[in-house]
Each structure stands twice: as C-alpha cells, then as structure tokens.
Amino acid sequence: MRVAVDAMGGDKAPLEIVKGAVQAAGKFKDDEIILVGDESELTKLIKTLQPHLSKLTNISIRHAPQVVGMEESGVAALRKKADSSITKCVELVANGEAEAMVSAGNTGAAVAASSMRLRTLKGVKRPCLAAAVPTRFGSCLIADIGANLKCKPIHLFQYAVMASVFSKYVLGVKEPRVGVLNIGSERGKGNDLTKETHNLLQRSNLNFVGNSEGLDILEGKFDIVVCDGFVCNVLIKFAEGLAESIMHALKFEASSSIRTMLGMRLLKPALKRMKNRMDYSEYGGVPLLGIEGVCIVCHGRSDAKAIQSAIREALQFGKHNVNNHIVSELETCGICESYESTVAE
C-alpha cells in the first residue's frame, strides 16, 4: 500500500514529519511512503537521517513547492496554492499513485481538498471527521468534529454508520455502542436534530444505546457519539484543554512542598500511564470518513511518533477495506432510502 505524507504541514514540519515517515518506512517495509514537499529541503533532511535509511527502499520524494499555512483559510488557500503539499497528496490519491494520505497541516485545506478532488463513497451524503477521545475504560469515537458545521439527521445517522465500521475494523470494537450527544439521556430531550437522529438510529441495526450527555463520554458508556461539527469541535478542544490544564496543575501542586514532591515521585508510574492514555500521538490522526481513498488528518503539533501512528492507522484503514464495508453497511441498512422518500413526500 502507498501512503502520501504531507511533509510540510504542521508546527513541527518538516523535520518531525520526515522522522515519523522514516520510522514508518522501517516498520512497514512492505508498504511505500511518499514524502510530498520541497524536494531540496526534504533531500537534505533525508541525508541527515541516512544511517537509518541505508536499508530502506520504500521511501521516496514528490516535489511540491508551496505550503498552506496553519492560519490560512482552507478553501481560499487551495485556490491560490495549487501546488501545495496538501493538494499534491490528494492528487496522488485521486490519480491512483497512492491509496492514502496523511497530513498534520491545515485541517480545513486537507478536508476541502479531499472533499473536492476525491469522490464521496456511494450513498454517503457528507464525509465526516471522527476523533478518538480517551475514556475511563478505553476510547470513544466522536463524529463529526468539524468537517460539517450544519447537519441534518440523515448526516448524523451516516456518521454513526461510518464510525461503527471504522471502530470495528480499525479499533477492534466488536459491537460499538452508539449514542447521540444531547442535553439529557431521556428520549424526548434535545432539539429537532437530535430527536430525529435518535429515531433513525433506533430503527437501524446499529448497537444504538440512546442519548449521551457530555459526562457519559468520559465515563466510557459509549464507543461512538455523533453530533454536528460545531458542537463536536468545541467539545474536543475543551477536552484537550482540560487534560492539559490538569497535567499542568498537578505539576504545579507537586512542586509546592517537599511532601508533595515525594508523593508525586511515588505516583510517577501511574501518572505516566495516564498521560500516555491521553496522548494524541498514541492515536495517530483523525480519519475523514466517507471519501474514496484514505485521508488521515493529524494534530498540528504532531511529532514523529504521531506521524508514525497516523501512517499505521492509514495502512490499517486500507488493508481492512473500511470503505467497502461502509458502502455495504449503508446499502443493507435501508434507512437512507426510506428517509429520503419520506422527506420528499
């Protein structure tokens, strides 16, 4: 399998991106890694890493002279920068020169380029981004975290279907428990969007277990929670900020006295395990579900470890034929067709 990696995207690009790609190339020797970015700069970096590349023949460079900045508007930047590393990655997938792409660059640009250049899967109304959030007992997949700010019930229903397939085949959850993010666990709670989504999911063959309040996610009561992109994005960023604040607060309090410093030393192994569970680099990246091909969007602060994990995730996505399973699941559930006919009436 061939994976195009946006070597110029992200706060730590290109050094950490190249390091991660090299590590992945060494680990997944039957697959090919294509670094996309400024050829001269990437060639110099490759030479500095030469001791690690002496036996690697599965990594190459594809030139892309432009870079989409993290602060730029995604769609506007794509129009101005047709030769950006993100655009070139998507083109490689669209032209069949790669099966997957990985980028830690501008999320808006990655999603926009993939949505415009790659076709959506048969039956999919809108693609979505699904992020894994650590919980008390594992993780919960949240969709959509920002690809679509305004959603209809059918969109949330399809997010649940696509996330369920990804959860089964990539995350290894046999029967993922699905919920709708809501202001209460009771069936009648919420607005028109959540109520109708609840009805659609209840009629489906998914393992739907009801409404999810925000606190239920971290309690580990759900494996998948769906919501519109606006609320989901706020939720994800709040959770990320809260986790970082807790870790900083612990460090501050630990240094307040000799007694607490000694106590923290005893707790260090447990705190390290907790930090690893909350570390986004362990999860790799966020899949854009519902498009032809594979697109993994990484955190802007991704380091080599996160990039390697994202490449691993892209390979698992492709090798488990996730897209074929999504199409099959949507066809067999029958909900989409009946919903469209009801709306038309």
Short mmCIF file of N, CA and C in Angstrom, two decimals, residues 81-142:
data_model
loop_
_atom_site.label_atom_id
_atom_site.label_comp_id
_atom_site.label_asym_id
_atom_site.label_seq_id
_atom_site.Cartn_x
_atom_site.Cartn_y
_atom_site.Cartn_z
N LYS A 81 -2.94 28.24 -4.04
CA LYS A 81 -1.76 27.37 -3.97
C LYS A 81 -2.07 25.98 -4.53
N ALA A 82 -2.16 25.94 -5.84
CA ALA A 82 -2.49 24.67 -6.50
C ALA A 82 -1.37 23.65 -6.39
N ASP A 83 -0.16 24.13 -6.09
CA ASP A 83 1.00 23.22 -5.98
C ASP A 83 1.42 23.01 -4.53
N SER A 84 0.47 23.14 -3.60
CA SER A 84 0.79 22.93 -2.19
C SER A 84 0.98 21.45 -1.90
N SER A 85 1.67 21.17 -0.80
CA SER A 85 1.93 19.78 -0.43
C SER A 85 0.63 19.03 -0.13
N ILE A 86 -0.35 19.73 0.45
CA ILE A 86 -1.64 19.08 0.74
C ILE A 86 -2.35 18.70 -0.55
N THR A 87 -2.39 19.66 -1.50
CA THR A 87 -3.06 19.41 -2.78
C THR A 87 -2.40 18.26 -3.53
N LYS A 88 -1.07 18.24 -3.53
CA LYS A 88 -0.34 17.19 -4.23
C LYS A 88 -0.60 15.81 -3.61
N CYS A 89 -0.73 15.77 -2.29
CA CYS A 89 -1.05 14.49 -1.63
C CYS A 89 -2.40 13.96 -2.10
N VAL A 90 -3.39 14.85 -2.12
CA VAL A 90 -4.73 14.46 -2.56
C VAL A 90 -4.71 14.02 -4.01
N GLU A 91 -3.96 14.73 -4.85
CA GLU A 91 -3.86 14.37 -6.27
C GLU A 91 -3.25 12.98 -6.46
N LEU A 92 -2.27 12.65 -5.65
CA LEU A 92 -1.66 11.32 -5.75
C LEU A 92 -2.69 10.23 -5.49
N VAL A 93 -3.57 10.47 -4.50
CA VAL A 93 -4.64 9.50 -4.20
C VAL A 93 -5.66 9.48 -5.33
N ALA A 94 -6.04 10.67 -5.81
CA ALA A 94 -7.05 10.76 -6.87
C ALA A 94 -6.58 10.11 -8.16
N ASN A 95 -5.27 10.20 -8.45
CA ASN A 95 -4.72 9.65 -9.69
C ASN A 95 -4.31 8.18 -9.56
N GLY A 96 -4.51 7.60 -8.39
CA GLY A 96 -4.18 6.20 -8.20
C GLY A 96 -2.71 5.94 -7.94
N GLU A 97 -1.92 7.00 -7.67
CA GLU A 97 -0.50 6.82 -7.38
C GLU A 97 -0.25 6.55 -5.90
N ALA A 98 -1.29 6.73 -5.09
CA ALA A 98 -1.25 6.39 -3.67
C ALA A 98 -2.66 5.99 -3.26
N GLU A 99 -2.75 5.18 -2.22
CA GLU A 99 -4.07 4.77 -1.71
C GLU A 99 -4.49 5.58 -0.50
N ALA A 100 -3.54 6.27 0.12
CA ALA A 100 -3.85 7.02 1.34
C ALA A 100 -2.97 8.25 1.45
N MET A 101 -3.44 9.22 2.25
CA MET A 101 -2.64 10.40 2.54
C MET A 101 -2.71 10.72 4.03
N VAL A 102 -1.63 11.32 4.53
CA VAL A 102 -1.54 11.73 5.93
C VAL A 102 -1.05 13.17 5.97
N SER A 103 -1.72 14.02 6.76
CA SER A 103 -1.29 15.42 6.86
C SER A 103 -1.51 15.96 8.27
N ALA A 104 -0.50 16.68 8.78
CA ALA A 104 -0.63 17.39 10.05
C ALA A 104 -0.77 18.88 9.78
N GLY A 105 -1.04 19.23 8.53
CA GLY A 105 -1.17 20.62 8.13
C GLY A 105 -2.55 21.20 8.38
N ASN A 106 -2.89 22.21 7.61
CA ASN A 106 -4.16 22.92 7.74
C ASN A 106 -5.34 21.95 7.56
N THR A 107 -6.10 21.73 8.63
CA THR A 107 -7.21 20.76 8.59
C THR A 107 -8.25 21.16 7.56
N GLY A 108 -8.61 22.45 7.53
CA GLY A 108 -9.60 22.92 6.58
C GLY A 108 -9.20 22.65 5.14
N ALA A 109 -7.92 22.87 4.85
CA ALA A 109 -7.42 22.63 3.49
C ALA A 109 -7.42 21.15 3.15
N ALA A 110 -7.02 20.31 4.10
CA ALA A 110 -6.99 18.87 3.87
C ALA A 110 -8.39 18.33 3.61
N VAL A 111 -9.35 18.76 4.41
CA VAL A 111 -10.74 18.31 4.25
C VAL A 111 -11.32 18.84 2.95
N ALA A 112 -11.10 20.13 2.66
CA ALA A 112 -11.65 20.74 1.44
C ALA A 112 -11.06 20.10 0.19
N ALA A 113 -9.75 19.89 0.18
CA ALA A 113 -9.10 19.28 -0.99
C ALA A 113 -9.59 17.86 -1.22
N SER A 114 -9.69 17.10 -0.13
CA SER A 114 -10.16 15.71 -0.25
C SER A 114 -11.62 15.65 -0.69
N SER A 115 -12.44 16.53 -0.14
CA SER A 115 -13.87 16.53 -0.48
C SER A 115 -14.11 16.95 -1.92
N MET A 116 -13.29 17.90 -2.42
CA MET A 116 -13.49 18.41 -3.79
C MET A 116 -12.86 17.50 -4.83
N ARG A 117 -11.68 16.95 -4.52
CA ARG A 117 -10.94 16.18 -5.52
C ARG A 117 -11.30 14.69 -5.51
N LEU A 118 -11.60 14.16 -4.33
CA LEU A 118 -11.96 12.75 -4.22
C LEU A 118 -13.48 12.62 -4.12
N ARG A 119 -14.03 11.64 -4.74
CA ARG A 119 -15.48 11.45 -4.69
C ARG A 119 -15.90 10.87 -3.35
N THR A 120 -17.13 11.17 -2.97
CA THR A 120 -17.67 10.53 -1.78
C THR A 120 -18.05 9.10 -2.13
N LEU A 121 -18.06 8.24 -1.14
CA LEU A 121 -18.44 6.85 -1.36
C LEU A 121 -19.91 6.76 -1.75
N LYS A 122 -20.27 5.71 -2.43
CA LYS A 122 -21.64 5.51 -2.87
C LYS A 122 -22.61 5.56 -1.67
N GLY A 123 -23.60 6.45 -1.78
CA GLY A 123 -24.61 6.56 -0.74
C GLY A 123 -24.28 7.56 0.35
N VAL A 124 -23.03 8.03 0.44
CA VAL A 124 -22.64 8.96 1.50
C VAL A 124 -23.04 10.39 1.14
N LYS A 125 -23.76 11.04 2.04
CA LYS A 125 -24.21 12.41 1.81
C LYS A 125 -23.07 13.41 2.05
N ARG A 126 -22.39 13.25 3.17
CA ARG A 126 -21.28 14.13 3.53
C ARG A 126 -20.22 13.34 4.28
N PRO A 127 -18.95 13.59 3.96
CA PRO A 127 -17.89 12.94 4.75
C PRO A 127 -17.80 13.58 6.14
N CYS A 128 -17.17 12.90 7.07
CA CYS A 128 -17.03 13.45 8.43
C CYS A 128 -15.68 13.09 9.02
N LEU A 129 -15.26 13.88 10.00
CA LEU A 129 -14.04 13.63 10.75
C LEU A 129 -14.41 12.96 12.07
N ALA A 130 -13.75 11.86 12.39
CA ALA A 130 -14.05 11.13 13.62
C ALA A 130 -12.80 11.03 14.49
N ALA A 131 -12.86 11.59 15.69
CA ALA A 131 -11.70 11.61 16.59
C ALA A 131 -11.91 10.70 17.79
N ALA A 132 -10.86 10.00 18.18
CA ALA A 132 -10.91 9.12 19.36
C ALA A 132 -10.56 9.92 20.60
N VAL A 133 -11.44 9.87 21.60
CA VAL A 133 -11.23 10.56 22.88
C VAL A 133 -11.02 9.51 23.96
N PRO A 134 -9.94 9.64 24.76
CA PRO A 134 -9.71 8.65 25.83
C PRO A 134 -10.79 8.73 26.90
N THR A 135 -11.25 7.57 27.35
CA THR A 135 -12.28 7.48 28.39
C THR A 135 -11.75 6.64 29.55
N ARG A 136 -12.60 6.41 30.54
CA ARG A 136 -12.19 5.64 31.72
C ARG A 136 -11.78 4.22 31.34
N PHE A 137 -12.44 3.62 30.35
CA PHE A 137 -12.19 2.23 30.02
C PHE A 137 -11.57 2.01 28.64
N GLY A 138 -11.23 3.06 27.92
CA GLY A 138 -10.69 2.90 26.58
C GLY A 138 -10.75 4.21 25.82
N SER A 139 -11.54 4.22 24.75
CA SER A 139 -11.71 5.44 23.97
C SER A 139 -13.10 5.49 23.37
N CYS A 140 -13.51 6.70 22.97
CA CYS A 140 -14.81 6.91 22.33
C CYS A 140 -14.58 7.71 21.06
N LEU A 141 -15.19 7.27 19.97
CA LEU A 141 -15.05 7.93 18.68
C LEU A 141 -16.13 9.00 18.55
N ILE A 142 -15.71 10.26 18.34
CA ILE A 142 -16.64 11.37 18.23
C ILE A 142 -16.71 11.83 16.78
#
